[in-house]
mmCIF file of C-alpha atoms in Angstrom:
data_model
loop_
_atom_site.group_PDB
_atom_site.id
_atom_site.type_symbol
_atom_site.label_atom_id
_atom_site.label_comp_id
_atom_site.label_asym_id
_atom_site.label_seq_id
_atom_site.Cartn_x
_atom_site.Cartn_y
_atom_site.Cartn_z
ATOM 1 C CA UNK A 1 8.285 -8.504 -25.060
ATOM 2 C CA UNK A 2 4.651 -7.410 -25.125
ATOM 3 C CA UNK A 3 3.682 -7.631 -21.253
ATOM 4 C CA UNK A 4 -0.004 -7.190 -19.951
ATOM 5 C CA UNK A 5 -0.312 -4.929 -16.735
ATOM 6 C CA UNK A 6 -3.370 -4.051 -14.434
ATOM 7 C CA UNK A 7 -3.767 -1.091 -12.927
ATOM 8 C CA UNK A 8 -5.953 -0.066 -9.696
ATOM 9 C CA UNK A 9 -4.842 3.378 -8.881
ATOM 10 C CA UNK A 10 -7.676 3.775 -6.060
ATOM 11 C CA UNK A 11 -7.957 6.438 -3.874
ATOM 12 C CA UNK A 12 -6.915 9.802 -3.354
ATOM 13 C CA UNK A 13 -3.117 10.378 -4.462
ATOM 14 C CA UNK A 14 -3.157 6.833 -5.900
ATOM 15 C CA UNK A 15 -4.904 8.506 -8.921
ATOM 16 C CA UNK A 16 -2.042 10.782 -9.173
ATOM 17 C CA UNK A 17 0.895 8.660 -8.770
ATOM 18 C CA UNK A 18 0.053 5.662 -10.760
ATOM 19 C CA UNK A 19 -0.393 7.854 -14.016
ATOM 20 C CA UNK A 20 2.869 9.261 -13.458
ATOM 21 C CA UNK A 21 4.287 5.944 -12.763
ATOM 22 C CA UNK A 22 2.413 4.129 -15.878
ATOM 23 C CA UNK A 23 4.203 7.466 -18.312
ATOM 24 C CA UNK A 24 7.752 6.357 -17.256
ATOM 25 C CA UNK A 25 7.112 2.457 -17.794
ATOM 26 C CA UNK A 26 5.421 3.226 -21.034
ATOM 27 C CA UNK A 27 8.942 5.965 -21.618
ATOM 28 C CA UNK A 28 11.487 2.588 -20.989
ATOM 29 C CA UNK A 29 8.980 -0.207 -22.325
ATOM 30 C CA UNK A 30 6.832 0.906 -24.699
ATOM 31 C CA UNK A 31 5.315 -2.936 -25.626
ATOM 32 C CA UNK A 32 3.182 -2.457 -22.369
ATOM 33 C CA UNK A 33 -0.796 -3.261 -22.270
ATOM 34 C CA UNK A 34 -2.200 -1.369 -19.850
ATOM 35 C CA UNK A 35 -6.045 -2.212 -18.422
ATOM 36 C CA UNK A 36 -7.397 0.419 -15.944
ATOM 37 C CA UNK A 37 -10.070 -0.809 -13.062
ATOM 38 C CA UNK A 38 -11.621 0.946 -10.885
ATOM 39 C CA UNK A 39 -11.755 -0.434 -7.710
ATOM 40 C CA UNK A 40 -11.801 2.098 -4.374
ATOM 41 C CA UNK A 41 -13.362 2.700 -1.658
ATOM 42 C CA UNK A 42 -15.540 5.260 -3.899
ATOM 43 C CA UNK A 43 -16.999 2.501 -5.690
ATOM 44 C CA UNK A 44 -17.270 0.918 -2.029
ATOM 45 C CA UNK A 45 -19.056 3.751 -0.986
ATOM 46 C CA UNK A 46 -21.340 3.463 -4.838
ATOM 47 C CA UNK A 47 -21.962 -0.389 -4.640
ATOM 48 C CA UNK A 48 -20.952 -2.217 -1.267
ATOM 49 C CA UNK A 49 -17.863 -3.544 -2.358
ATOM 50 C CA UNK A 50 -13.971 -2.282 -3.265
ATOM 51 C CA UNK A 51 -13.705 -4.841 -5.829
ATOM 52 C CA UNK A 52 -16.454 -7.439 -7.837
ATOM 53 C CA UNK A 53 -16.997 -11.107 -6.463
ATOM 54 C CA UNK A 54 -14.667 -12.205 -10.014
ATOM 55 C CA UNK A 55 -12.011 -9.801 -9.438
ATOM 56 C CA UNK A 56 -9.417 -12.066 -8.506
ATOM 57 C CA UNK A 57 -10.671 -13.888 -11.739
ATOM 58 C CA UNK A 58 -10.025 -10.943 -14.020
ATOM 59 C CA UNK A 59 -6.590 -10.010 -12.577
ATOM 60 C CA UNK A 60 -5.121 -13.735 -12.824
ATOM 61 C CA UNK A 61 -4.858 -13.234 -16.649
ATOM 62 C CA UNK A 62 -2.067 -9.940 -16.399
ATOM 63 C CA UNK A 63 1.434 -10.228 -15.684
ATOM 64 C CA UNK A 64 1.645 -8.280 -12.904
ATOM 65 C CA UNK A 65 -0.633 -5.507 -11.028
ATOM 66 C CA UNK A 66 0.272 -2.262 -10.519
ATOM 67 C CA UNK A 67 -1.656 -0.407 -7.485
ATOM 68 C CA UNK A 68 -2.544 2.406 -6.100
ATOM 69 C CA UNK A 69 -3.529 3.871 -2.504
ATOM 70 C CA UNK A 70 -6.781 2.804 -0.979
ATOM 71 C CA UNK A 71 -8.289 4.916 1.618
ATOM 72 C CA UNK A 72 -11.285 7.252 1.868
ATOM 73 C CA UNK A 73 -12.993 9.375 4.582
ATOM 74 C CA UNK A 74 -16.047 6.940 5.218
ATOM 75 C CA UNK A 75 -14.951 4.340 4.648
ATOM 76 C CA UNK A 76 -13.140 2.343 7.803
ATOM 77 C CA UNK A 77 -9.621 0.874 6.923
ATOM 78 C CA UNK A 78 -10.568 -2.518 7.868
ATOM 79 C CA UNK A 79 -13.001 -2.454 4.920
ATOM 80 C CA UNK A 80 -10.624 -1.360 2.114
ATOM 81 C CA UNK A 81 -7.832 -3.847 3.622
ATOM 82 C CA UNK A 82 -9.959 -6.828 3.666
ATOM 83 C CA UNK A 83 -12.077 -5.768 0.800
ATOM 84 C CA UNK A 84 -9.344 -5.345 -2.029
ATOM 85 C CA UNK A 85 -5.361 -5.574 -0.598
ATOM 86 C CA UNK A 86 -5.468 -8.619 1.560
ATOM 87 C CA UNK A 87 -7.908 -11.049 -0.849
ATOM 88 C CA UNK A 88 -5.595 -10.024 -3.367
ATOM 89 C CA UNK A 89 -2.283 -10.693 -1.948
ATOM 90 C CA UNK A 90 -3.573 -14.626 -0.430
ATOM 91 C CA UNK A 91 -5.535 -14.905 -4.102
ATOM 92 C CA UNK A 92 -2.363 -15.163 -6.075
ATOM 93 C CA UNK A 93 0.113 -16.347 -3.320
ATOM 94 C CA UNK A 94 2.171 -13.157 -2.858
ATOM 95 C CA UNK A 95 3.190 -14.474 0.101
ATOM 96 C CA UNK A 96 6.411 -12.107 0.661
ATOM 97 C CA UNK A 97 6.019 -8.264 0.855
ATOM 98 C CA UNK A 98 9.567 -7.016 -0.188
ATOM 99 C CA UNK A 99 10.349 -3.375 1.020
ATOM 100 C CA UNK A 100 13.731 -1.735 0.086
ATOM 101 C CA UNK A 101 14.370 1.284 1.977
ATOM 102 C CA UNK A 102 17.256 3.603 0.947
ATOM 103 C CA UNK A 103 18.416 7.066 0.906
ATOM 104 C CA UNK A 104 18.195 8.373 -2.488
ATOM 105 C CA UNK A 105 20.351 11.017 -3.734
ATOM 106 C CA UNK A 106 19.652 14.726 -3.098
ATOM 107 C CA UNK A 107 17.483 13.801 -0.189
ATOM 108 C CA UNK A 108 17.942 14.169 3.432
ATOM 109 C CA UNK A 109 17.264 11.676 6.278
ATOM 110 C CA UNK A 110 15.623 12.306 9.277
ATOM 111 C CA UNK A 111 18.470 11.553 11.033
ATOM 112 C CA UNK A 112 21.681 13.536 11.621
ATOM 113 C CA UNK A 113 24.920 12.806 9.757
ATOM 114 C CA UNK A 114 23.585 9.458 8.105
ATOM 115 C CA UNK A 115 24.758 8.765 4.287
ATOM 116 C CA UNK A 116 23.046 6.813 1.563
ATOM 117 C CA UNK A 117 25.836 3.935 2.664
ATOM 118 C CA UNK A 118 24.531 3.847 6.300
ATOM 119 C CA UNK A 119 20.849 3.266 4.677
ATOM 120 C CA UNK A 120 20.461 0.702 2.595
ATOM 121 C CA UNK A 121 17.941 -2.189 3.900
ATOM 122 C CA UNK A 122 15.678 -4.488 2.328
ATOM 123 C CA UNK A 123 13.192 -5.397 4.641
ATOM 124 C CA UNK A 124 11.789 -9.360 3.702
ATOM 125 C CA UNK A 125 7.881 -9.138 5.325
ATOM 126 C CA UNK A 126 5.412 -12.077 5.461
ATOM 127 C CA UNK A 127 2.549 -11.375 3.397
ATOM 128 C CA UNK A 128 0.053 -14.639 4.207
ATOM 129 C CA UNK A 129 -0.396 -15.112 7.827
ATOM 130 C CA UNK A 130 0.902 -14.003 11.209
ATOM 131 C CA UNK A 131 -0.830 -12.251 12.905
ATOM 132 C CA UNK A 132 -3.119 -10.740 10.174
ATOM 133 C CA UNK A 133 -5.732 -13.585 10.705
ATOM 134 C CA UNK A 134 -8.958 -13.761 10.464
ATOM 135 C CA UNK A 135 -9.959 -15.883 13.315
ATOM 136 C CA UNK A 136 -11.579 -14.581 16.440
ATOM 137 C CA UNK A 137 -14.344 -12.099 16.065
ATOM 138 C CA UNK A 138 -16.484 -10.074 19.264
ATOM 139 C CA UNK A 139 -18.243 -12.130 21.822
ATOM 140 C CA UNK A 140 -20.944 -11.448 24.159
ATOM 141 C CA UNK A 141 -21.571 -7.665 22.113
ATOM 142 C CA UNK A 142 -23.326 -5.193 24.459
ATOM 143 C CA UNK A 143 -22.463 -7.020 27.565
ATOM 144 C CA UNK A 144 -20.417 -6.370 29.926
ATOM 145 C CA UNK A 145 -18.616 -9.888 29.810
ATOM 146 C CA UNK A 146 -18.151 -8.403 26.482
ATOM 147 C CA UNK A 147 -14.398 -9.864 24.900
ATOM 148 C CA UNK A 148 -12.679 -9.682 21.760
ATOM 149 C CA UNK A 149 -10.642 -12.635 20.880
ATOM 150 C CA UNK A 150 -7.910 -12.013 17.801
ATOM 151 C CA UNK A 151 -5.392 -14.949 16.936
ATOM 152 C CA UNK A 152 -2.458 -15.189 15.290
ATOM 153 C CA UNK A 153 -1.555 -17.966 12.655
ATOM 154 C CA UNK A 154 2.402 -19.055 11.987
ATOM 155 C CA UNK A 155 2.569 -22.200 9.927
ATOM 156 C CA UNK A 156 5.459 -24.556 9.395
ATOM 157 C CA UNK A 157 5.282 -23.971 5.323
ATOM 158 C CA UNK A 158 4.534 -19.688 5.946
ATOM 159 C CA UNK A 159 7.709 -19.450 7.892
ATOM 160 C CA UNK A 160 10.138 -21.569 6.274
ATOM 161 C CA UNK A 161 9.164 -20.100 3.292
ATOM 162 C CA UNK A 162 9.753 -16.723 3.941
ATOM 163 C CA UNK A 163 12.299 -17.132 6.484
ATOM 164 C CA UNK A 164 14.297 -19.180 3.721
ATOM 165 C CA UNK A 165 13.411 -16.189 0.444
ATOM 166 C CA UNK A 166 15.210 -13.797 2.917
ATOM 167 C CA UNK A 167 18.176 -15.900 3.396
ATOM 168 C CA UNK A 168 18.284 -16.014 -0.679
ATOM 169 C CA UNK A 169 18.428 -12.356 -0.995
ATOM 170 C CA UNK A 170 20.688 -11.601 2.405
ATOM 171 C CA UNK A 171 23.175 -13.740 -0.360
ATOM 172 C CA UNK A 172 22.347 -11.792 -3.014
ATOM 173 C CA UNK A 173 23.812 -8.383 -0.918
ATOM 174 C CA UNK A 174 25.869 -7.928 1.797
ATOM 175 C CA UNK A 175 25.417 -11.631 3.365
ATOM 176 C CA UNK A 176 23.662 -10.162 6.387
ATOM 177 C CA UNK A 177 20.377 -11.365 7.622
ATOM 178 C CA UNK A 178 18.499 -10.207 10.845
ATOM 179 C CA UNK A 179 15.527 -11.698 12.113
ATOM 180 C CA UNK A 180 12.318 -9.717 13.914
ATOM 181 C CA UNK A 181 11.479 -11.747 17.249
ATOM 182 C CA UNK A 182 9.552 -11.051 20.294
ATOM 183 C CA UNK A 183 10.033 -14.222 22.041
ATOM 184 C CA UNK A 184 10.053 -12.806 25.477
ATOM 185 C CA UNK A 185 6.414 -11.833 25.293
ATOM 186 C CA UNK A 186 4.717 -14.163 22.498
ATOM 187 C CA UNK A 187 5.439 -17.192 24.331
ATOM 188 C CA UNK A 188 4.431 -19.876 21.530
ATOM 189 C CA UNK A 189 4.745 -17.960 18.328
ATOM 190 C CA UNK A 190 7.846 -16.089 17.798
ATOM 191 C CA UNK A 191 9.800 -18.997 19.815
ATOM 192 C CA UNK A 192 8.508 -21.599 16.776
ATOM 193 C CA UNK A 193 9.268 -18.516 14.473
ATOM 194 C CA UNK A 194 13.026 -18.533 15.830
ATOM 195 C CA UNK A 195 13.450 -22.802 16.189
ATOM 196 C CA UNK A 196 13.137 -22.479 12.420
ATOM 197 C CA UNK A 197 15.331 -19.346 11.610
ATOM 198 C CA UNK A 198 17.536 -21.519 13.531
ATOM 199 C CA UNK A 199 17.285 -24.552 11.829
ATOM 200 C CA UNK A 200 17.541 -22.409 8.142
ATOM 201 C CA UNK A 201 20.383 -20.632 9.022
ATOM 202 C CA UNK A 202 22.369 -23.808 8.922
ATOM 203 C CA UNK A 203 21.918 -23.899 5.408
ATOM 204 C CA UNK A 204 22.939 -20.648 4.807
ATOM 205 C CA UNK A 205 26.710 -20.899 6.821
ATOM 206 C CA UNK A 206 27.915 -17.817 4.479
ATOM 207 C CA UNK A 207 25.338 -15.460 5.862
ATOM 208 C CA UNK A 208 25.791 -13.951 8.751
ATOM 209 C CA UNK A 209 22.571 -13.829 11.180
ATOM 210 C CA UNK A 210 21.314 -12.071 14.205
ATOM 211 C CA UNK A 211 17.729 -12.169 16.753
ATOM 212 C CA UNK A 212 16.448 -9.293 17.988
ATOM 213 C CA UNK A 213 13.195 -8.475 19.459
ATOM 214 C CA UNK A 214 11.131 -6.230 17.308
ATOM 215 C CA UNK A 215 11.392 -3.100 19.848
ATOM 216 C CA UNK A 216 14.934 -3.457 20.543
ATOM 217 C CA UNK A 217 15.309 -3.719 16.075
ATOM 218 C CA UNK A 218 13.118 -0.569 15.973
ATOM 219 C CA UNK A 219 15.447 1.425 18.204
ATOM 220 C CA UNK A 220 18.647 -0.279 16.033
ATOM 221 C CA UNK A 221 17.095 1.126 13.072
ATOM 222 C CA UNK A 222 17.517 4.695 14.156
ATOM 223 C CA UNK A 223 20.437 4.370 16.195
ATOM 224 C CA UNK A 224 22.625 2.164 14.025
ATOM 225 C CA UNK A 225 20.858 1.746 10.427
ATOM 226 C CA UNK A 226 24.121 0.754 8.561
ATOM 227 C CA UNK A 227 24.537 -2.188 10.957
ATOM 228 C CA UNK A 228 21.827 -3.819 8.810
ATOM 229 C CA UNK A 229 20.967 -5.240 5.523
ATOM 230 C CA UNK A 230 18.529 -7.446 5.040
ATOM 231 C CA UNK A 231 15.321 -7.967 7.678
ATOM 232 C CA UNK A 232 12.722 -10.293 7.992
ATOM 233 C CA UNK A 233 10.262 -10.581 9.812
ATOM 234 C CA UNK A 234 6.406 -11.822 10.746
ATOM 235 C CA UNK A 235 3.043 -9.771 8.788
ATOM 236 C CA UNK A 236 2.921 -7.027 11.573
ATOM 237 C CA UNK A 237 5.971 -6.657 12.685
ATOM 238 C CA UNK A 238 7.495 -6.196 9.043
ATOM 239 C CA UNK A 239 4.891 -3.511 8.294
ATOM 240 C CA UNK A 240 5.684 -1.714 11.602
ATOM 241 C CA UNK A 241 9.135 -1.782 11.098
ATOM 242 C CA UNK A 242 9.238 -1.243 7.135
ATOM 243 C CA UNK A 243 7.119 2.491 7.935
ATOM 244 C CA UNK A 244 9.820 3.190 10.656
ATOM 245 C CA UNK A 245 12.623 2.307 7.954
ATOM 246 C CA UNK A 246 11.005 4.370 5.510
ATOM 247 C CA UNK A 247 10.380 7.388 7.900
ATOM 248 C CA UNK A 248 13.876 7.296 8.524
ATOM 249 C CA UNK A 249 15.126 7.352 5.223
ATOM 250 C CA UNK A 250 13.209 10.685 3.754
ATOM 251 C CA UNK A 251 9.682 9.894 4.064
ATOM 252 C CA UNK A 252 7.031 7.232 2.704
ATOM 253 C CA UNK A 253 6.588 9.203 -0.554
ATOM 254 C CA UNK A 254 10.253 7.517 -1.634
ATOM 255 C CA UNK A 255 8.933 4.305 -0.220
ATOM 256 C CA UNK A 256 8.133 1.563 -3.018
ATOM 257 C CA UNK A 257 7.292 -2.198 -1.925
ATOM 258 C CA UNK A 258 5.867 -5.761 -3.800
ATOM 259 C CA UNK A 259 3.765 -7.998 -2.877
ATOM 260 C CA UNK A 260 5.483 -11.256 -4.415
ATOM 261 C CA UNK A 261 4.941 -14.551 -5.806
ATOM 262 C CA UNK A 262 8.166 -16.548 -5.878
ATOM 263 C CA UNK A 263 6.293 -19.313 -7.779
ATOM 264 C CA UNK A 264 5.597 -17.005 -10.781
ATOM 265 C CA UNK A 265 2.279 -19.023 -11.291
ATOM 266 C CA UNK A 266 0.044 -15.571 -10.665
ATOM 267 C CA UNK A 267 0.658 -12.379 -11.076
ATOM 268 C CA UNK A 268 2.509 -9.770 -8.319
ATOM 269 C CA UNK A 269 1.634 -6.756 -7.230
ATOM 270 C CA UNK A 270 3.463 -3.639 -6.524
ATOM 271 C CA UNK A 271 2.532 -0.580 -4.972
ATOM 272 C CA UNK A 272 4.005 2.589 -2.913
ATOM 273 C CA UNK A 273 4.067 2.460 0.889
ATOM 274 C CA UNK A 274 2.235 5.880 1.221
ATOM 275 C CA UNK A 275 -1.138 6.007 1.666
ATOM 276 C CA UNK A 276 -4.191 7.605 -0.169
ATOM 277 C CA UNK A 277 -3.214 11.177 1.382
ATOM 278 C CA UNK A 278 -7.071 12.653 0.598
ATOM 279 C CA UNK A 279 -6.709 15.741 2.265
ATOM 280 C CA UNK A 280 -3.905 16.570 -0.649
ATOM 281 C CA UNK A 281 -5.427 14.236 -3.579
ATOM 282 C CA UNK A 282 -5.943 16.477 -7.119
ATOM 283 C CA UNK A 283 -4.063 18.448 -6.268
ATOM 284 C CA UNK A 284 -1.202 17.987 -8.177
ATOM 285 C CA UNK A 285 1.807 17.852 -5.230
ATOM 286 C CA UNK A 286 2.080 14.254 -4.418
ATOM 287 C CA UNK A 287 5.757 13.031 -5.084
ATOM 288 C CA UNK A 288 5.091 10.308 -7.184
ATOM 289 C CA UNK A 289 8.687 8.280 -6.911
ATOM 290 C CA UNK A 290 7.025 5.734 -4.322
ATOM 291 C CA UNK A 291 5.033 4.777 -7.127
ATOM 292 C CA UNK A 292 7.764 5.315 -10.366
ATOM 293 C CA UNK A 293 10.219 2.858 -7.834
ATOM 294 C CA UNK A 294 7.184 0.032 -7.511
ATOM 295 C CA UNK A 295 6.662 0.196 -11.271
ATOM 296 C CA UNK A 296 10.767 -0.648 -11.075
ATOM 297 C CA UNK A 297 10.404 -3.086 -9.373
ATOM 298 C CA UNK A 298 7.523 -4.686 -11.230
ATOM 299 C CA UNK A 299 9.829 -4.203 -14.348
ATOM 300 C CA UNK A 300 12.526 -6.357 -12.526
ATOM 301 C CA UNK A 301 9.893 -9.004 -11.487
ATOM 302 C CA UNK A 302 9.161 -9.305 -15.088
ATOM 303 C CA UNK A 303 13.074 -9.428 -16.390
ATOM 304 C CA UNK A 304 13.229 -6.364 -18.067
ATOM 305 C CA UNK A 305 16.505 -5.492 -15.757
ATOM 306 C CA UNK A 306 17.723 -2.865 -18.250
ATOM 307 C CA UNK A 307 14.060 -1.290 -18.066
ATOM 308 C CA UNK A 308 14.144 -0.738 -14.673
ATOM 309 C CA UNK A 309 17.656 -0.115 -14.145
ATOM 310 C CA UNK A 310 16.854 3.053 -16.234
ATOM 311 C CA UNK A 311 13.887 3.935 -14.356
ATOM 312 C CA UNK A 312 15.788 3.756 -11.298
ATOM 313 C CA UNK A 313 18.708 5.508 -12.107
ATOM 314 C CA UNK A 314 16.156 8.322 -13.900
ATOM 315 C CA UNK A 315 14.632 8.315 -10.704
ATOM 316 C CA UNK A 316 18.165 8.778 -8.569
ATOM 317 C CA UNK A 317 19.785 11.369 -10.761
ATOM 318 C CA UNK A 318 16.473 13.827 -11.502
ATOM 319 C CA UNK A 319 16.631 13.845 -7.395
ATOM 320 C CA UNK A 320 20.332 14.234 -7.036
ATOM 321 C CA UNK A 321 20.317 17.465 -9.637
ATOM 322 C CA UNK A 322 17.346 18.544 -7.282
ATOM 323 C CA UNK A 323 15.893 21.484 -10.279
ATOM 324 C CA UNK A 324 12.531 19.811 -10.257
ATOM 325 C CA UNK A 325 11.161 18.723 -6.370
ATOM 326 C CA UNK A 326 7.813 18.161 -4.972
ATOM 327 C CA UNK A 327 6.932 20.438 -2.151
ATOM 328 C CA UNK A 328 7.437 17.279 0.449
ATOM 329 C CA UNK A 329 11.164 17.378 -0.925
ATOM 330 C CA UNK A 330 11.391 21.274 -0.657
ATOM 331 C CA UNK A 331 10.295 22.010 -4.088
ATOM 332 C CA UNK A 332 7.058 23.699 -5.988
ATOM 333 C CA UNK A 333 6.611 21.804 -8.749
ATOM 334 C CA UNK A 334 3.753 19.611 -9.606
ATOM 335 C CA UNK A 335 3.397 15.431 -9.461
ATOM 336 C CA UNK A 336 3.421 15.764 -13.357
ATOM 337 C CA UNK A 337 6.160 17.778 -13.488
ATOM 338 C CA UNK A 338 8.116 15.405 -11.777
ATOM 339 C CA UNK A 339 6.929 12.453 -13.304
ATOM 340 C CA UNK A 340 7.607 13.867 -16.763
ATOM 341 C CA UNK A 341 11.278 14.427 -15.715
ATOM 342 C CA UNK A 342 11.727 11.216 -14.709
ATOM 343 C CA UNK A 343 9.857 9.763 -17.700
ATOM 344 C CA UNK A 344 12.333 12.033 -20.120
ATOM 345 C CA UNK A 345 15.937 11.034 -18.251
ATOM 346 C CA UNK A 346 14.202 7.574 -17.855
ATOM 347 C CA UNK A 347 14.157 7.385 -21.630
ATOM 348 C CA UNK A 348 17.214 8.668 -22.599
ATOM 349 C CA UNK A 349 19.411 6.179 -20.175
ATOM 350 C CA UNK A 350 16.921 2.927 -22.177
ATOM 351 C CA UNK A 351 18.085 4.367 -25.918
ATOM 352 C CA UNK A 352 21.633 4.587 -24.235
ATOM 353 C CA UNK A 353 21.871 1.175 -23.043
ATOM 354 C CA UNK A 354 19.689 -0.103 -26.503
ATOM 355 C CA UNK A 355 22.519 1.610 -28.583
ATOM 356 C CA UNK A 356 25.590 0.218 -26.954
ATOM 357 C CA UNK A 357 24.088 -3.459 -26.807
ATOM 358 C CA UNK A 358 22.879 -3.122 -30.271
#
């Protein structure tokens, strides 16, 4: 199938990344239409905005988004989060952020003795509410009864939703689901967040489930990763804890995520966890598999499962052989370089799997 994909590689290493990540897609699917726009902080910085007043508009026509970093000295990071990520994501109802963290072959964890069968979680992350809400704003500025007033939102419909997706995809692996809480300090919030994890689980009788507040689940991650599998958890506390899980497992430039809608009636959008790295940006020496693993993904959302189980497996075996590593995995070679490789084995393992279907 012909699919039609948008790309925003923004800022910094996002440049870098996305055009290694659009040569593999185009190595396993070559029917791809690609449209480049460029929205940054740059153009921010040119015209007042990260992204036109239509831009939602323009992006609702393509399957599925692929982006880049966003992030530019001058720029605050309020600005390019609220200017292009966050309209984006509540535009076209991507209302779960899905994060798999893994160790992939041929690279090392940050923690001692740990295998790629101790690290394997998918981490299930509001994307619509929480406590990324724009209510509240400064009050009295200047004074000294000065106060800033922030709120949180948790809706019936935002948590059932995602609360229920997870419980879906805790069946789909190991049949274990553990839920992000802080009930002991957020008096009215995460308690309504639990009454209907709760209520949900009934449903879900084959999965088993487990509570734990969000510090105690950050300290479980490093101490005991491989007594978890799937996560879920409110907007902040699911990008907190996603960054940790990442950390853990080799680094954020491994780090892929999507920003999904289960309702398939506008398009998702994937991206790598990293951010826009400027300091390092042209340089050529960004690892580029955050990105190469989001363009998987995207692949999947789209049901080309043989596409992206050759990217994938490109991406796991080029690392495992370790003759071609970026110099955050111990290596010299360039983001191209590694890109390329992946793009080649990527290749070969589609005409494989082509000629014993065919």
């Amino acid at each position: 199938m012909n699919h039609t994909i948008a790309t925003i590689p923004g800022d910094g290493i996002g440049v870098d990344v996305t055009a290694e990540a659009v040569k593999v897609l185009d190595a396993v699917l070559p029917g791809i239409t690609w449209t480049e726009f460029d929205w940054s902080c740059e153009q921010y910085l040119r015209t007042g905005a990260m992204m036109p007043p239509d831009g939602p508009a323009r992006l609702a026509e393509f399957d599925a988004i692929l982006l880049g970093a966003v992030g530019f000295p001058g720029v605050a990071d309020h600005i390019s989060l609220w200017g292009l990520l966050i309209p984006l994501r509540r535009a076209f109802g991507q209302y779960v952020n899905l994060r798999p963290v893994r160790l992939l072959p041929g690279t090392r964890s940050a923690l001692s003795d740990r295998t790629a069968a101790d690290l394997d979680i998918l981490i299930v992350r509001e994307n619509s509410e929480g406590e990324y809400s724009e209510i509240g704003g400064i009050h009295n500025p200047g004074r000294p009864e000065e106060f800033v007033l922030q709120e949180s939102v948790f809706t019936r419909v935002g948590c059932e939703r995602i609360i229920r997706y997870a419980f879906e995809r805790a069946r789909e692996r190991d049949g274990r689901l553990c839920s992000a809480t802080k009930s002991n300090g957020l008096i009215h919030s995460m308690p309504y967040w639990d009454s209907i994890f709760e209520r949900l689980a009934a449903d879900y009788p084959d999965v088993t489930i487990r509570q734990m507040h969000v510090d105690a689940l950050a300290a479980e991650i490093v101490l005991h990763p491989d007594r978890l599998d799937v996560i879920v958890a409110s907007n902040l506390f699911g990008d907190i804890l996603s960054d940790l899980a990442a950390a853990v497992t080799g680094g954020l430039g491994l780090a892929p995520s999507g920003n999904i809608n289960p309702r398939r009636d506008a398009p998702s959008m994937f991206e790598a966890v990293h951010g826009s790295a400027p300091d390092i940006a042209g340089q050529g020496i960004a690892n580029p598999v955050a990105q190469i693993l989001a363009g998987a993904m995207l692949l999947e959302h789209l049901g080309e499962r043989a596409a992206a189980a050759a990217v994938d497996r490109a991406v796991c075996e080029v690392l495992a052989e370790g003759a071609v590593r970026t110099p955050d995995l111990g290596g010299t070679d360039t983001t191209a370089r590694l890109g390329t490789a992946i793009a080649e084995r990527a290749a070969e393992l589609a005409g494989s799997a082509a000629s014993l279907s065919a």
